[in-house]
Amino acid sequence: MPSNILRAPVNPDSASSDLGGASSSGTEEANDTSLVVAAQSGDYTAFDTLVTKHRGKIYAMILNMVKNDADAWDLSQDTFIKAWKALPKFENRSKFSTWMFRIAHNVVYDWTRKKKIQSEGELDDTILYADRIDPNAKTKPSSAGQPDHNLERDELRREIEAAIAQLSPNHREVVLLREVQGLDYKEIATVMNCSVGTVMSRLFNARKKLKTILTQ
Amino acid sequence: MKKPDDHILKEWVAGELDEQLLPEVEAWLDSNPDEAEGLALLSQDEHIDAAFGVLEREVDPPYPDFFHAKIRQEIEASSVSFSSVREVKPSVWKKLQWLLAPATAVAMVACFYAGTLVNSSDNDAKKVVYNPTIQTEFYIPDGAVRAEVIDEEDSDTVIVILDGLEPIPDEIDISVVDDSALDGIAYLPAPRI
């Protein structure tokens, strides 16, 4: 996987419109169901279409979890490969996107656990997060200049990303699934394999921590 | 389920609730989504909500075509096609699979027999090649050298005698080719028959 990666948002307008009417999401769900049925009967083209539809959400979610483009790229692939393998077991009880987030959750969880075992005693690269670097340091990484109209938005994004990065993995995931991906509590509970009460508890605490971090 | 008292809920809201009491509150939240939603609103904050708004919900992975190609490649490499993953009813071929072992044994015997036939015809061909009746021509640059070919059919050997060649000097080691020692002339070992 090439390491020098540019992040390309996928048509943000269409993404925001997805949050809107229930009818559009219902149609989308129906489309997914028919594609899943076709893929389950061995139609790889249908599966490829599902990959095209969901890769943006899965990649964005994993990227926000692992904070590394190359790892996110590989883990997103693993997620879809595992989805293909598990597709015969998918029974359309939940939305396909929720099921994909569930697989992504497991892939990231396994990867984090393995990485933790492998990197014991190695350099903790979380110390390289932008928010933990002394702004007055001579060796502070410089960021490329941005056009004025994007500067504020980029600054805000960096700020919230840095704050989310400081949360525990469970709090980070619940916040991203709820606030960025727009899943409801029940869907989040399915993805994270916990109760709705736990989801609410985690979300509540995560938001409180974020508030503290962002107001510091 | 009984509603936790206000003191416990206050501690939960403050994020300071004892971990032992947490499952009790979470179970209550589970069964009372409306009240839970009300509590969740307490953590709402305009600044945080605005900050979430700048995060992209979808980010296309770099090199999307390569991304798709790699997925397909990995799936093909792991041989996970639906023909192997999907549960299929046993086919006629599967039902007759018990015939596979004896059929393989018969095929092996047949191949072995065919092999012996081919080998036998090969031997015949060799005999034809070395048949002394076939004229073999030798080009001998020195007219004083006489060539004779003896075909030892029993031992499958052909002997060529070149009579009249100069003896090879002892100082030449024919096991080592040394162009300088040969002085540009290639010698053949003297036939000792």
Short mmCIF file of C-alpha atoms in Angstrom, two decimals:
data_model
loop_
_atom_site.label_atom_id
_atom_site.label_comp_id
_atom_site.label_asym_id
_atom_site.label_seq_id
_atom_site.Cartn_x
_atom_site.Cartn_y
_atom_site.Cartn_z
CA MET A 1 0.00 0.00 0.00
CA PRO A 2 1.51 3.31 -1.01
CA SER A 3 2.25 5.37 2.07
CA ASN A 4 1.83 8.83 0.60
CA ILE A 5 -1.91 9.10 0.53
CA LEU A 6 -4.31 11.91 -0.18
CA ARG A 7 -7.66 11.80 1.54
CA ALA A 8 -10.56 12.31 -0.81
CA PRO A 9 -13.99 12.90 0.72
CA VAL A 10 -16.70 11.03 -1.10
CA ASN A 11 -19.30 13.43 -2.37
CA PRO A 12 -20.18 15.02 0.98
CA ASP A 13 -23.47 16.34 -0.42
CA SER A 14 -24.79 12.89 -1.09
CA ALA A 15 -23.49 11.74 2.28
CA SER A 16 -25.41 14.42 4.12
CA SER A 17 -28.53 13.74 2.11
CA ASP A 18 -28.38 10.15 3.29
CA LEU A 19 -29.00 11.38 6.78
CA GLY A 20 -32.27 12.88 5.66
CA GLY A 21 -35.50 11.18 4.67
CA ALA A 22 -36.30 7.69 5.78
CA SER A 23 -37.54 6.86 2.29
CA SER A 24 -34.12 7.37 0.69
CA SER A 25 -32.43 5.26 3.34
CA GLY A 26 -35.20 2.68 2.92
CA THR A 27 -34.58 2.52 -0.83
CA GLU A 28 -30.88 2.26 -0.22
CA GLU A 29 -31.49 -0.58 2.20
CA ALA A 30 -33.68 -2.38 -0.33
CA ASN A 31 -30.97 -1.97 -2.95
CA ASP A 32 -28.44 -3.41 -0.54
CA THR A 33 -30.73 -6.35 0.18
CA SER A 34 -31.08 -7.23 -3.49
CA LEU A 35 -27.34 -6.87 -4.02
CA VAL A 36 -26.66 -9.06 -0.99
CA VAL A 37 -29.04 -11.74 -2.29
CA ALA A 38 -27.29 -11.65 -5.68
CA ALA A 39 -23.85 -11.80 -4.03
CA GLN A 40 -24.97 -14.72 -1.87
CA SER A 41 -25.85 -16.63 -5.01
CA GLY A 42 -22.26 -16.15 -6.22
CA ASP A 43 -22.56 -12.92 -8.20
CA TYR A 44 -19.22 -11.20 -7.58
CA THR A 45 -20.27 -8.10 -9.54
CA ALA A 46 -23.06 -7.52 -7.01
CA PHE A 47 -20.55 -7.81 -4.19
CA ASP A 48 -18.22 -5.40 -6.00
CA THR A 49 -21.09 -2.90 -6.17
CA LEU A 50 -21.60 -3.29 -2.42
CA VAL A 51 -17.89 -2.61 -1.91
CA THR A 52 -18.19 0.56 -4.01
CA LYS A 53 -21.22 1.70 -2.01
CA HIS A 54 -19.81 1.10 1.45
CA ARG A 55 -16.05 1.50 1.09
CA GLY A 56 -16.17 5.25 1.89
CA LYS A 57 -17.98 4.78 5.21
CA ILE A 58 -15.90 1.80 6.26
CA TYR A 59 -12.61 3.46 5.33
CA ALA A 60 -13.57 6.72 7.09
CA MET A 61 -14.60 4.85 10.23
CA ILE A 62 -11.43 2.73 10.35
CA LEU A 63 -9.24 5.71 9.51
CA ASN A 64 -10.69 7.62 12.45
CA MET A 65 -10.08 4.61 14.68
CA VAL A 66 -6.47 3.78 13.71
CA LYS A 67 -5.28 7.24 12.57
CA ASN A 68 -3.06 5.80 9.85
CA ASP A 69 -3.92 5.85 6.13
CA ALA A 70 -2.00 2.75 5.11
CA ASP A 71 -3.32 0.65 8.00
CA ALA A 72 -6.84 1.90 7.36
CA TRP A 73 -6.52 0.90 3.71
CA ASP A 74 -5.38 -2.63 4.59
CA LEU A 75 -7.94 -3.07 7.37
CA SER A 76 -10.78 -1.87 5.14
CA GLN A 77 -9.77 -4.52 2.63
CA ASP A 78 -9.70 -7.18 5.34
CA THR A 79 -13.18 -6.07 6.34
CA PHE A 80 -14.57 -6.63 2.84
CA ILE A 81 -12.73 -9.93 2.40
CA LYS A 82 -14.17 -11.16 5.70
CA ALA A 83 -17.59 -9.90 4.62
CA TRP A 84 -17.39 -11.97 1.43
CA LYS A 85 -16.44 -15.05 3.43
CA ALA A 86 -19.25 -14.49 5.94
CA LEU A 87 -21.86 -13.45 3.40
CA PRO A 88 -23.60 -16.86 3.30
CA LYS A 89 -24.33 -16.42 7.03
CA PHE A 90 -25.79 -12.92 6.67
CA GLU A 91 -29.56 -13.17 7.08
CA ASN A 92 -30.62 -9.56 6.44
CA ARG A 93 -31.83 -9.17 10.02
CA SER A 94 -29.84 -5.95 10.35
CA LYS A 95 -28.86 -3.41 7.73
CA PHE A 96 -25.93 -4.43 5.55
CA SER A 97 -24.06 -1.27 6.61
CA THR A 98 -24.53 -2.15 10.32
CA TRP A 99 -23.23 -5.64 9.62
CA MET A 100 -20.22 -4.16 7.81
CA PHE A 101 -19.48 -1.89 10.77
CA ARG A 102 -19.67 -4.93 13.02
CA ILE A 103 -17.05 -6.73 10.89
CA ALA A 104 -14.91 -3.57 10.81
CA HIS A 105 -15.17 -3.39 14.60
CA ASN A 106 -13.83 -6.97 14.91
CA VAL A 107 -11.06 -6.39 12.37
CA VAL A 108 -9.86 -3.24 14.13
CA TYR A 109 -10.16 -4.90 17.54
CA ASP A 110 -8.02 -7.89 16.44
CA TRP A 111 -5.48 -5.62 14.77
CA THR A 112 -5.20 -3.40 17.86
CA ARG A 113 -4.69 -6.42 20.10
CA LYS A 114 -1.98 -7.89 17.84
CA LYS A 115 -0.29 -4.51 17.49
CA LYS A 116 -0.29 -4.06 21.24
CA ILE A 117 1.42 -7.42 21.71
CA GLN A 118 3.97 -6.75 18.95
CA SER A 119 4.81 -3.20 19.99
CA GLU A 120 5.39 -3.78 23.68
CA GLY A 121 8.59 -1.96 24.51
CA GLU A 122 8.67 -0.12 21.19
CA LEU A 123 8.21 3.60 20.60
CA ASP A 124 4.71 4.73 21.49
CA ASP A 125 3.71 6.58 18.33
CA THR A 126 0.75 8.23 20.04
CA ILE A 127 3.30 10.70 21.37
CA LEU A 128 3.53 11.94 17.80
CA TYR A 129 -0.07 13.11 17.73
CA ALA A 130 -0.23 16.75 16.78
CA ASP A 131 -1.99 17.79 19.96
CA ARG A 132 0.83 16.42 22.09
CA ILE A 133 3.60 18.19 20.25
CA ASP A 134 4.92 21.34 21.85
CA PRO A 135 3.84 24.19 19.55
CA ASN A 136 7.11 25.98 20.29
CA ALA A 137 9.30 23.02 19.43
CA LYS A 138 11.89 23.76 16.74
CA THR A 139 11.17 20.46 15.05
CA LYS A 140 7.42 20.87 15.03
CA PRO A 141 6.03 19.39 11.76
CA SER A 142 4.87 22.09 9.44
CA SER A 143 1.58 21.77 7.65
CA ALA A 144 1.08 22.94 4.10
CA GLY A 145 -0.65 26.25 3.70
CA GLN A 146 -4.42 26.07 3.14
CA PRO A 147 -6.69 28.53 1.37
CA ASP A 148 -8.24 30.98 3.83
CA HIS A 149 -11.79 29.72 3.52
CA ASN A 150 -10.71 26.19 4.44
CA LEU A 151 -8.39 27.17 7.24
CA GLU A 152 -10.98 27.45 9.97
CA ARG A 153 -12.71 24.24 9.01
CA ASP A 154 -9.42 22.36 8.80
CA GLU A 155 -8.36 23.76 12.15
CA LEU A 156 -11.63 22.61 13.72
CA ARG A 157 -11.32 19.18 12.14
CA ARG A 158 -7.79 18.76 13.43
CA GLU A 159 -8.96 19.86 16.85
CA ILE A 160 -11.82 17.35 17.03
CA GLU A 161 -9.70 14.55 15.52
CA ALA A 162 -7.00 15.15 18.10
CA ALA A 163 -9.61 15.17 20.86
CA ILE A 164 -11.20 11.93 19.62
CA ALA A 165 -7.76 10.34 19.42
CA GLN A 166 -7.37 10.89 23.16
CA LEU A 167 -10.48 8.88 23.98
CA SER A 168 -10.35 5.19 24.85
CA PRO A 169 -11.06 2.87 21.87
CA ASN A 170 -14.60 2.12 23.15
CA HIS A 171 -15.46 5.78 23.64
CA ARG A 172 -13.87 6.73 20.32
CA GLU A 173 -15.85 4.08 18.45
CA VAL A 174 -19.18 4.91 20.05
CA VAL A 175 -18.73 8.61 19.30
CA LEU A 176 -17.76 8.00 15.67
CA LEU A 177 -20.62 5.57 15.06
CA ARG A 178 -23.17 7.91 16.62
CA GLU A 179 -21.99 11.38 15.71
CA VAL A 180 -20.25 10.78 12.40
CA GLN A 181 -21.92 7.69 10.93
CA GLY A 182 -25.35 8.48 12.38
CA LEU A 183 -26.18 5.00 13.68
CA ASP A 184 -28.93 4.69 16.30
CA TYR A 185 -28.26 3.26 19.75
CA LYS A 186 -29.57 -0.19 18.85
CA GLU A 187 -27.37 -0.40 15.75
CA ILE A 188 -24.35 0.71 17.76
CA ALA A 189 -25.16 -1.96 20.35
CA THR A 190 -25.19 -4.56 17.53
CA VAL A 191 -21.88 -3.32 16.14
CA MET A 192 -20.15 -3.18 19.52
CA ASN A 193 -21.83 -6.30 20.88
CA CYS A 194 -23.12 -4.65 24.04
CA SER A 195 -26.42 -3.41 25.49
CA VAL A 196 -28.11 -0.17 24.50
CA GLY A 197 -27.61 1.05 28.08
CA THR A 198 -23.88 0.51 27.76
CA VAL A 199 -23.88 2.39 24.46
CA MET A 200 -25.64 5.34 26.10
CA SER A 201 -23.34 5.26 29.06
CA ARG A 202 -20.24 5.20 26.89
CA LEU A 203 -21.58 7.91 24.64
CA PHE A 204 -22.46 10.12 27.55
CA ASN A 205 -19.02 9.76 29.10
CA ALA A 206 -17.25 10.14 25.76
CA ARG A 207 -19.03 13.43 25.11
CA LYS A 208 -18.17 14.68 28.57
CA LYS A 209 -14.50 13.86 28.02
CA LEU A 210 -14.53 15.51 24.64
CA LYS A 211 -16.04 18.61 26.14
CA THR A 212 -13.29 18.72 28.75
CA ILE A 213 -10.56 18.22 26.15
CA LEU A 214 -11.95 20.77 23.72
CA THR A 215 -12.42 23.46 26.36
CA GLN A 216 -8.92 23.08 27.77
CA MET B 1 -37.06 -2.26 36.59
CA LYS B 2 -36.83 0.23 39.44
CA LYS B 3 -35.48 3.66 38.59
CA PRO B 4 -32.07 4.32 40.20
CA ASP B 5 -32.26 7.08 42.80
CA ASP B 6 -31.29 10.63 41.89
CA HIS B 7 -27.99 10.42 43.68
CA ILE B 8 -26.90 7.46 41.51
CA LEU B 9 -28.12 9.17 38.36
CA LYS B 10 -26.25 12.35 39.31
CA GLU B 11 -23.08 10.33 39.71
CA TRP B 12 -23.71 8.65 36.35
CA VAL B 13 -24.21 12.05 34.69
CA ALA B 14 -20.98 13.25 36.30
CA GLY B 15 -19.18 10.13 35.07
CA GLU B 16 -18.27 9.28 38.62
CA LEU B 17 -20.54 6.28 39.19
CA ASP B 18 -18.97 3.25 40.83
CA GLU B 19 -18.34 0.48 38.30
CA GLN B 20 -20.31 -1.97 40.43
CA LEU B 21 -23.41 0.17 40.10
CA LEU B 22 -22.94 0.86 36.41
CA PRO B 23 -24.63 -2.36 35.12
CA GLU B 24 -27.71 -1.51 37.17
CA VAL B 25 -28.01 1.96 35.61
CA GLU B 26 -27.29 0.62 32.14
CA ALA B 27 -30.00 -2.01 32.51
CA TRP B 28 -32.45 0.72 33.52
CA LEU B 29 -31.38 2.86 30.52
CA ASP B 30 -31.97 -0.23 28.35
CA SER B 31 -35.55 -0.59 29.48
CA ASN B 32 -36.35 3.14 29.60
CA PRO B 33 -35.12 4.63 26.33
CA ASP B 34 -37.19 7.83 26.64
CA GLU B 35 -35.75 8.77 30.01
CA ALA B 36 -32.31 7.74 28.81
CA GLU B 37 -32.64 10.04 25.83
CA GLY B 38 -33.45 12.89 28.22
CA LEU B 39 -30.32 12.19 30.21
CA ALA B 40 -28.26 11.91 27.04
CA LEU B 41 -29.34 15.41 26.07
CA LEU B 42 -27.51 16.68 29.13
CA SER B 43 -24.24 15.95 27.38
CA GLN B 44 -25.24 17.83 24.21
CA ASP B 45 -23.04 20.77 23.46
CA GLU B 46 -23.23 23.10 20.48
CA HIS B 47 -19.48 23.39 20.18
CA ILE B 48 -19.02 19.61 20.08
CA ASP B 49 -21.90 19.15 17.67
CA ALA B 50 -20.39 21.75 15.34
CA ALA B 51 -17.02 20.04 15.59
CA PHE B 52 -18.51 16.69 14.60
CA GLY B 53 -20.04 18.36 11.58
CA VAL B 54 -16.64 18.88 9.96
CA LEU B 55 -15.71 15.21 10.14
CA GLU B 56 -16.32 13.40 6.88
CA ARG B 57 -18.77 10.57 7.03
CA GLU B 58 -17.27 9.00 3.94
CA VAL B 59 -13.67 9.08 2.74
CA ASP B 60 -12.86 7.22 -0.42
CA PRO B 61 -9.87 4.94 0.06
CA PRO B 62 -6.90 6.00 -2.08
CA TYR B 63 -6.50 4.17 -5.40
CA PRO B 64 -10.04 2.76 -5.36
CA ASP B 65 -9.50 0.59 -8.47
CA PHE B 66 -6.46 -1.00 -6.86
CA PHE B 67 -8.49 -1.37 -3.66
CA HIS B 68 -11.13 -3.41 -5.52
CA ALA B 69 -8.55 -5.39 -7.47
CA LYS B 70 -6.71 -6.37 -4.28
CA ILE B 71 -9.92 -7.55 -2.63
CA ARG B 72 -10.77 -9.69 -5.63
CA GLN B 73 -7.20 -11.01 -5.78
CA GLU B 74 -7.24 -11.95 -2.08
CA ILE B 75 -10.59 -13.68 -2.42
CA GLU B 76 -9.40 -15.64 -5.45
CA ALA B 77 -6.11 -16.51 -3.76
CA SER B 78 -7.89 -17.87 -0.73
CA SER B 79 -10.18 -19.84 -3.09
CA VAL B 80 -13.25 -18.58 -1.31
CA SER B 81 -15.71 -18.77 -4.11
CA PHE B 82 -19.30 -19.33 -3.29
CA SER B 83 -19.15 -22.75 -4.86
CA SER B 84 -16.89 -23.73 -1.97
CA VAL B 85 -18.45 -21.61 0.78
CA ARG B 86 -22.13 -22.06 0.02
CA GLU B 87 -23.77 -25.15 1.35
CA VAL B 88 -24.76 -27.19 -1.66
CA LYS B 89 -26.66 -30.43 -1.87
CA PRO B 90 -24.45 -33.42 -2.70
CA SER B 91 -24.23 -33.70 -6.46
CA VAL B 92 -24.29 -36.91 -8.51
CA TRP B 93 -20.54 -36.64 -8.85
CA LYS B 94 -20.20 -36.47 -5.04
CA LYS B 95 -22.37 -39.54 -4.68
CA LEU B 96 -20.05 -41.45 -7.03
CA GLN B 97 -16.89 -40.30 -5.30
CA TRP B 98 -16.38 -43.71 -3.71
CA LEU B 99 -15.50 -44.91 -7.23
CA LEU B 100 -12.57 -42.54 -7.39
CA ALA B 101 -10.01 -44.75 -5.61
CA PRO B 102 -10.48 -47.96 -7.67
CA ALA B 103 -10.73 -45.92 -10.88
CA THR B 104 -7.42 -44.24 -10.07
CA ALA B 105 -5.79 -47.62 -9.40
CA VAL B 106 -7.01 -48.99 -12.75
CA ALA B 107 -5.80 -45.88 -14.56
CA MET B 108 -2.35 -46.21 -12.95
CA VAL B 109 -2.04 -49.85 -14.02
CA ALA B 110 -3.10 -48.92 -17.56
CA CYS B 111 -0.56 -46.10 -17.68
CA PHE B 112 2.19 -48.42 -16.43
CA TYR B 113 1.36 -51.00 -19.11
CA ALA B 114 1.30 -48.33 -21.80
CA GLY B 115 4.66 -47.09 -20.54
CA THR B 116 6.23 -50.54 -20.88
CA LEU B 117 4.97 -50.77 -24.47
CA VAL B 118 6.45 -47.39 -25.34
CA ASN B 119 9.76 -48.31 -23.69
CA SER B 120 9.91 -51.54 -25.65
CA SER B 121 9.39 -49.71 -28.95
CA ASP B 122 12.11 -47.23 -27.87
CA ASN B 123 14.58 -50.09 -27.50
CA ASP B 124 13.72 -51.26 -31.00
CA ALA B 125 14.44 -47.79 -32.31
CA LYS B 126 17.86 -47.77 -30.62
CA LYS B 127 18.73 -51.04 -32.29
CA VAL B 128 17.88 -49.55 -35.66
CA VAL B 129 20.07 -46.53 -34.95
CA TYR B 130 23.08 -48.61 -34.05
CA ASN B 131 22.55 -51.20 -36.71
CA PRO B 132 25.94 -51.71 -38.36
CA THR B 133 24.24 -51.90 -41.70
CA ILE B 134 23.71 -48.15 -41.54
CA GLN B 135 26.69 -46.43 -43.11
CA THR B 136 28.45 -43.98 -40.82
CA GLU B 137 30.65 -41.41 -42.49
CA PHE B 138 33.80 -40.04 -40.86
CA TYR B 139 35.73 -37.09 -42.10
CA ILE B 140 39.43 -37.72 -41.48
CA PRO B 141 41.77 -34.85 -42.43
CA ASP B 142 44.86 -37.07 -42.49
CA GLY B 143 44.74 -39.73 -45.18
CA ALA B 144 47.09 -41.94 -43.17
CA VAL B 145 44.48 -42.33 -40.41
CA ARG B 146 42.15 -45.26 -40.72
CA ALA B 147 38.71 -45.31 -39.09
CA GLU B 148 36.81 -48.36 -38.01
CA VAL B 149 33.38 -48.59 -36.38
CA ILE B 150 32.45 -51.57 -34.25
CA ASP B 151 28.88 -51.93 -33.12
CA GLU B 152 28.65 -54.04 -29.98
CA GLU B 153 24.99 -54.77 -30.14
CA ASP B 154 24.94 -56.92 -27.00
CA SER B 155 26.41 -54.22 -24.78
CA ASP B 156 24.67 -51.42 -26.64
CA THR B 157 28.01 -49.78 -27.42
CA VAL B 158 29.54 -48.26 -30.52
CA ILE B 159 33.35 -48.15 -30.67
CA VAL B 160 35.21 -45.88 -33.07
CA ILE B 161 38.89 -46.70 -33.74
CA LEU B 162 41.10 -44.07 -35.30
CA ASP B 163 44.33 -45.77 -36.24
CA GLY B 164 47.41 -43.73 -37.26
CA LEU B 165 46.95 -40.61 -35.09
CA GLU B 166 50.01 -39.07 -33.44
CA PRO B 167 50.24 -40.16 -29.79
CA ILE B 168 49.19 -37.44 -27.35
CA PRO B 169 52.21 -36.10 -25.42
CA ASP B 170 52.29 -37.11 -21.77
CA GLU B 171 52.62 -33.53 -20.60
CA ILE B 172 49.11 -32.73 -21.87
CA ASP B 173 46.54 -33.30 -19.23
CA ILE B 174 43.43 -34.02 -21.22
CA SER B 175 41.24 -33.72 -18.15
CA VAL B 176 42.04 -30.01 -18.09
CA VAL B 177 41.49 -27.97 -21.22
CA ASP B 178 44.32 -25.47 -21.52
CA ASP B 179 44.32 -23.57 -24.76
CA SER B 180 47.86 -22.21 -24.28
CA ALA B 181 49.28 -25.73 -23.83
CA LEU B 182 47.47 -26.95 -26.91
CA ASP B 183 48.75 -23.98 -28.86
CA GLY B 184 45.51 -23.53 -30.74
CA ILE B 185 45.18 -27.19 -31.74
CA ALA B 186 42.47 -29.33 -30.24
CA TYR B 187 43.61 -32.85 -29.61
CA LEU B 188 41.48 -35.84 -29.15
CA PRO B 189 42.56 -38.55 -26.73
CA ALA B 190 44.22 -41.46 -28.40
CA PRO B 191 41.90 -44.35 -28.74
CA ARG B 192 42.92 -47.18 -26.50
CA ILE B 193 40.87 -50.14 -27.44
#
